[in-house]
Amino acid sequence: MTMQLIADSIKFSYGLRAAVSDVSFKAAGGEILGIIGPNGSGKSTLIKLISGVLRPTNGNVLINGEDTTLWSPRRLAQTVAVVPQDTQIAFDFTADEIVAMGRNPYISRFQSITNNDMDIIKAAMTATNTSQFAGRSILELSGGERQRVIIARALAQEPKVLLLDEPTAALDINHEVEIFELVRRLTKQKQLVTVAVLHDLNLAAEYCHRLLLLSRGTVAAYGSAETVLEPENISAVYGL
């Protein structure tokens, strides 16, 4: 069965300020949905609503037809993985220790990592070309290398839905392309539903199957890159 993520008329407000209003979309396994829009348009809030960090005040987030607000945190973490915007790590963990944290949703309080967990961790590091960083401090790695380790941690959760909140915001162009080539390959190989917040419209056009353009928390356009990135849409939303 093809995995499907649906946002059905979801709304969320911070106090009296509406951050997301009546946002709807669909994304299927093997696809990358890009969320674009200017600062303050609700992109990161939408990622938090999909991941369960925030609960919609109205509407539903559905995975294969099930309302995720009814799921336990453990089940949600076993299904949805997030690569956050800020990947600063203050403690001197090794890269493989960081990736191993992705197994936390499967390990009970007094249980240790099993051989099966270790196999999954190694596979995630192999898939992201981070095996050579095992045993090295995460603080020693470059921004692009560290971001690949964070993606490996997400893969170790064995998610069906992968959320990326501006995953290349602090990277130079060669690392941006490297990360999105990796994301595209993993999305296709593992038939993930991938949702990525982006600022770079060129990256969005190149790597995303569909785009959701937000403006002040509402959907300004939704569809293929060709239909969303029309000059009139960009002019109206970005004020260009």
Short mmCIF file of C-alpha atoms in Angstrom, two decimals:
data_model
loop_
_atom_site.label_atom_id
_atom_site.label_comp_id
_atom_site.label_asym_id
_atom_site.label_seq_id
_atom_site.Cartn_x
_atom_site.Cartn_y
_atom_site.Cartn_z
CA MET A 1 0.00 0.00 0.00
CA THR A 2 1.39 3.41 -1.00
CA MET A 3 1.89 5.67 2.00
CA GLN A 4 -0.20 8.84 1.90
CA LEU A 5 -0.07 12.02 3.97
CA ILE A 6 -3.07 14.35 3.92
CA ALA A 7 -3.57 17.71 5.57
CA ASP A 8 -7.30 18.43 5.67
CA SER A 9 -8.19 22.09 6.27
CA ILE A 10 -5.82 22.45 9.19
CA LYS A 11 -5.70 25.63 11.26
CA PHE A 12 -3.47 26.81 14.09
CA SER A 13 -3.14 30.07 16.01
CA TYR A 14 -0.58 31.46 18.42
CA GLY A 15 -2.94 33.25 20.77
CA LEU A 16 -5.02 35.57 18.61
CA ARG A 17 -2.62 35.39 15.65
CA ALA A 18 -3.56 32.83 13.01
CA ALA A 19 -0.38 31.09 11.84
CA VAL A 20 -1.98 28.50 9.51
CA SER A 21 -5.49 28.79 8.08
CA ASP A 22 -7.35 26.14 6.07
CA VAL A 23 -4.26 24.47 4.63
CA SER A 24 -4.90 21.28 2.66
CA PHE A 25 -2.61 19.09 0.59
CA LYS A 26 -1.77 15.47 -0.28
CA ALA A 27 1.60 13.76 -0.61
CA ALA A 28 2.31 10.14 -1.52
CA GLY A 29 5.19 7.72 -0.99
CA GLY A 30 8.09 8.33 -3.35
CA GLU A 31 7.26 12.04 -3.67
CA ILE A 32 8.90 15.21 -2.36
CA LEU A 33 6.48 18.00 -1.49
CA GLY A 34 8.16 21.38 -1.16
CA ILE A 35 6.75 24.07 1.11
CA ILE A 36 7.80 27.56 0.03
CA GLY A 37 6.88 31.10 0.96
CA PRO A 38 8.37 34.20 2.60
CA ASN A 39 9.39 34.40 6.25
CA GLY A 40 6.40 34.32 8.57
CA SER A 41 4.15 32.54 6.08
CA GLY A 42 3.62 29.49 8.33
CA LYS A 43 6.08 26.99 6.83
CA SER A 44 7.77 25.86 10.06
CA THR A 45 4.44 25.88 11.91
CA LEU A 46 3.05 23.52 9.28
CA ILE A 47 6.00 21.14 9.79
CA LYS A 48 5.32 21.17 13.55
CA LEU A 49 1.65 20.37 12.94
CA ILE A 50 2.51 17.43 10.69
CA SER A 51 5.10 16.10 13.16
CA GLY A 52 2.74 16.34 16.14
CA VAL A 53 4.75 18.97 18.03
CA LEU A 54 1.66 21.19 17.65
CA ARG A 55 -1.97 20.08 17.42
CA PRO A 56 -4.30 21.70 14.89
CA THR A 57 -7.07 23.79 16.40
CA ASN A 58 -9.22 22.67 13.44
CA GLY A 59 -8.81 20.08 10.71
CA ASN A 60 -6.79 16.88 10.64
CA VAL A 61 -3.42 15.47 9.67
CA LEU A 62 -3.99 11.98 8.26
CA ILE A 63 -1.47 9.24 7.51
CA ASN A 64 -3.05 6.45 5.48
CA GLY A 65 -6.44 7.78 6.55
CA GLU A 66 -5.70 7.77 10.30
CA ASP A 67 -5.88 10.93 12.42
CA THR A 68 -2.38 11.27 13.90
CA THR A 69 -3.62 13.35 16.85
CA LEU A 70 -5.03 10.07 18.20
CA TRP A 71 -1.66 8.33 18.03
CA SER A 72 0.72 7.85 20.94
CA PRO A 73 4.01 9.80 20.81
CA ARG A 74 5.85 6.49 20.34
CA ARG A 75 3.78 5.47 17.32
CA LEU A 76 4.13 8.93 15.81
CA ALA A 77 7.92 8.83 16.28
CA GLN A 78 8.03 5.40 14.63
CA THR A 79 6.24 6.83 11.58
CA VAL A 80 7.39 10.45 11.22
CA ALA A 81 11.01 11.67 11.42
CA VAL A 82 12.10 15.31 11.42
CA VAL A 83 15.34 16.92 10.24
CA PRO A 84 15.20 20.28 12.02
CA GLN A 85 16.31 23.66 10.77
CA ASP A 86 18.88 24.08 13.55
CA THR A 87 21.25 21.12 13.88
CA GLN A 88 23.59 22.69 16.44
CA ILE A 89 24.63 20.02 18.94
CA ALA A 90 26.22 21.23 22.16
CA PHE A 91 27.51 17.90 23.49
CA ASP A 92 30.46 15.88 22.25
CA PHE A 93 28.57 12.84 20.92
CA THR A 94 30.09 10.70 18.22
CA ALA A 95 28.35 10.51 14.86
CA ASP A 96 27.21 6.93 15.44
CA GLU A 97 25.84 7.88 18.88
CA ILE A 98 23.77 10.60 17.20
CA VAL A 99 22.41 8.13 14.64
CA ALA A 100 21.64 5.61 17.39
CA MET A 101 19.29 8.18 18.97
CA GLY A 102 16.96 7.44 16.07
CA ARG A 103 16.23 4.06 17.65
CA ASN A 104 14.82 5.63 20.85
CA PRO A 105 11.15 5.21 19.77
CA TYR A 106 11.70 1.43 19.64
CA ILE A 107 13.58 0.98 22.92
CA SER A 108 11.81 0.78 26.28
CA ARG A 109 13.18 2.52 29.35
CA PHE A 110 15.27 -0.38 30.66
CA GLN A 111 16.12 -1.98 27.32
CA SER A 112 19.49 -1.84 25.55
CA ILE A 113 20.20 -1.48 21.85
CA THR A 114 19.87 -4.87 20.16
CA ASN A 115 21.81 -6.39 17.28
CA ASN A 116 18.84 -5.56 15.04
CA ASP A 117 19.05 -1.91 16.13
CA MET A 118 22.77 -1.90 15.32
CA ASP A 119 22.06 -3.31 11.85
CA ILE A 120 19.53 -0.52 11.23
CA ILE A 121 21.98 2.14 12.47
CA LYS A 122 24.73 0.81 10.19
CA ALA A 123 22.34 0.68 7.23
CA ALA A 124 21.27 4.30 7.84
CA MET A 125 24.89 5.43 7.95
CA THR A 126 25.71 3.46 4.80
CA ALA A 127 22.74 4.99 2.96
CA THR A 128 23.86 8.52 3.87
CA ASN A 129 27.59 7.88 3.31
CA THR A 130 28.38 8.67 6.94
CA SER A 131 29.90 5.35 8.01
CA GLN A 132 33.38 6.90 7.89
CA PHE A 133 32.33 9.32 10.66
CA ALA A 134 31.56 6.55 13.17
CA GLY A 135 33.59 7.23 16.31
CA ARG A 136 34.27 10.85 15.32
CA SER A 137 32.88 13.73 17.35
CA ILE A 138 29.88 15.42 15.72
CA LEU A 139 31.57 18.72 16.63
CA GLU A 140 34.46 17.93 14.28
CA LEU A 141 32.28 17.56 11.19
CA SER A 142 31.48 20.20 8.60
CA GLY A 143 27.96 21.54 8.18
CA GLY A 144 27.21 19.26 5.22
CA GLU A 145 28.67 16.20 6.97
CA ARG A 146 26.72 16.95 10.14
CA GLN A 147 23.51 17.34 8.18
CA ARG A 148 24.02 13.91 6.59
CA VAL A 149 24.43 12.45 10.08
CA ILE A 150 21.16 14.08 11.18
CA ILE A 151 19.42 12.59 8.13
CA ALA A 152 20.92 9.20 9.07
CA ARG A 153 19.44 9.62 12.56
CA ALA A 154 16.05 10.26 10.96
CA LEU A 155 16.41 7.15 8.76
CA ALA A 156 17.27 5.06 11.83
CA GLN A 157 13.73 5.78 13.02
CA GLU A 158 12.54 3.78 9.99
CA PRO A 159 9.99 6.49 9.17
CA LYS A 160 7.33 6.45 6.51
CA VAL A 161 7.17 10.27 6.50
CA LEU A 162 10.33 12.42 6.44
CA LEU A 163 10.04 16.13 7.30
CA LEU A 164 12.85 18.57 6.56
CA ASP A 165 12.72 22.15 7.84
CA GLU A 166 15.15 24.16 5.69
CA PRO A 167 17.73 21.36 5.76
CA THR A 168 20.31 23.32 3.73
CA ALA A 169 19.80 26.81 5.19
CA ALA A 170 23.38 27.18 6.46
CA LEU A 171 25.14 25.25 3.68
CA ASP A 172 26.95 26.39 0.56
CA ILE A 173 25.63 25.42 -2.86
CA ASN A 174 27.62 22.21 -3.36
CA HIS A 175 26.40 20.85 -0.01
CA GLU A 176 22.85 21.97 -0.81
CA VAL A 177 22.89 19.90 -3.98
CA GLU A 178 24.55 16.97 -2.17
CA ILE A 179 21.84 16.92 0.52
CA PHE A 180 18.95 17.12 -1.94
CA GLU A 181 20.43 14.48 -4.22
CA LEU A 182 20.58 12.26 -1.12
CA VAL A 183 17.00 13.12 -0.13
CA ARG A 184 15.71 12.43 -3.64
CA ARG A 185 17.47 9.05 -3.75
CA LEU A 186 16.23 7.98 -0.31
CA THR A 187 12.69 9.15 -1.04
CA LYS A 188 12.56 6.99 -4.16
CA GLN A 189 14.37 3.94 -2.73
CA LYS A 190 12.39 3.79 0.51
CA GLN A 191 9.12 5.21 -0.91
CA LEU A 192 9.07 7.90 1.76
CA VAL A 193 6.58 10.74 1.89
CA THR A 194 9.05 13.63 2.07
CA VAL A 195 7.99 17.17 2.95
CA ALA A 196 10.68 19.85 2.78
CA VAL A 197 10.58 23.53 3.68
CA LEU A 198 12.79 25.48 1.28
CA HIS A 199 13.76 29.09 0.61
CA ASP A 200 15.67 28.43 -2.60
CA LEU A 201 13.12 28.35 -5.42
CA ASN A 202 15.64 26.81 -7.83
CA LEU A 203 16.13 23.83 -5.50
CA ALA A 204 12.37 23.58 -5.07
CA ALA A 205 11.83 23.48 -8.84
CA GLU A 206 14.61 20.94 -9.38
CA TYR A 207 13.85 18.41 -6.63
CA CYS A 208 10.17 18.66 -5.64
CA HIS A 209 7.37 16.79 -7.36
CA ARG A 210 4.83 19.30 -6.07
CA LEU A 211 4.99 22.66 -4.34
CA LEU A 212 2.82 24.31 -1.70
CA LEU A 213 3.19 28.10 -1.75
CA LEU A 214 2.11 29.76 1.51
CA SER A 215 1.24 33.39 2.08
CA ARG A 216 0.36 34.59 5.59
CA GLY A 217 -0.63 31.09 6.62
CA THR A 218 -2.89 30.36 3.66
CA VAL A 219 -2.36 28.43 0.42
CA ALA A 220 -1.50 30.81 -2.40
CA ALA A 221 -0.78 28.04 -4.92
CA TYR A 222 -0.43 24.25 -4.94
CA GLY A 223 0.65 21.93 -7.72
CA SER A 224 3.60 21.28 -10.01
CA ALA A 225 6.59 23.62 -10.04
CA GLU A 226 5.50 24.85 -13.46
CA THR A 227 2.09 25.97 -12.19
CA VAL A 228 3.20 27.28 -8.78
CA LEU A 229 6.31 29.22 -9.81
CA GLU A 230 4.42 31.48 -12.20
CA PRO A 231 5.63 35.11 -12.20
CA GLU A 232 2.27 36.39 -10.96
CA ASN A 233 2.33 34.02 -7.96
CA ILE A 234 5.89 34.99 -7.01
CA SER A 235 5.09 38.67 -7.46
CA ALA A 236 1.95 38.50 -5.32
CA VAL A 237 3.46 36.44 -2.48
CA TYR A 238 7.03 37.76 -2.32
CA GLY A 239 6.23 41.34 -3.35
CA LEU A 240 8.67 41.25 -6.27
#
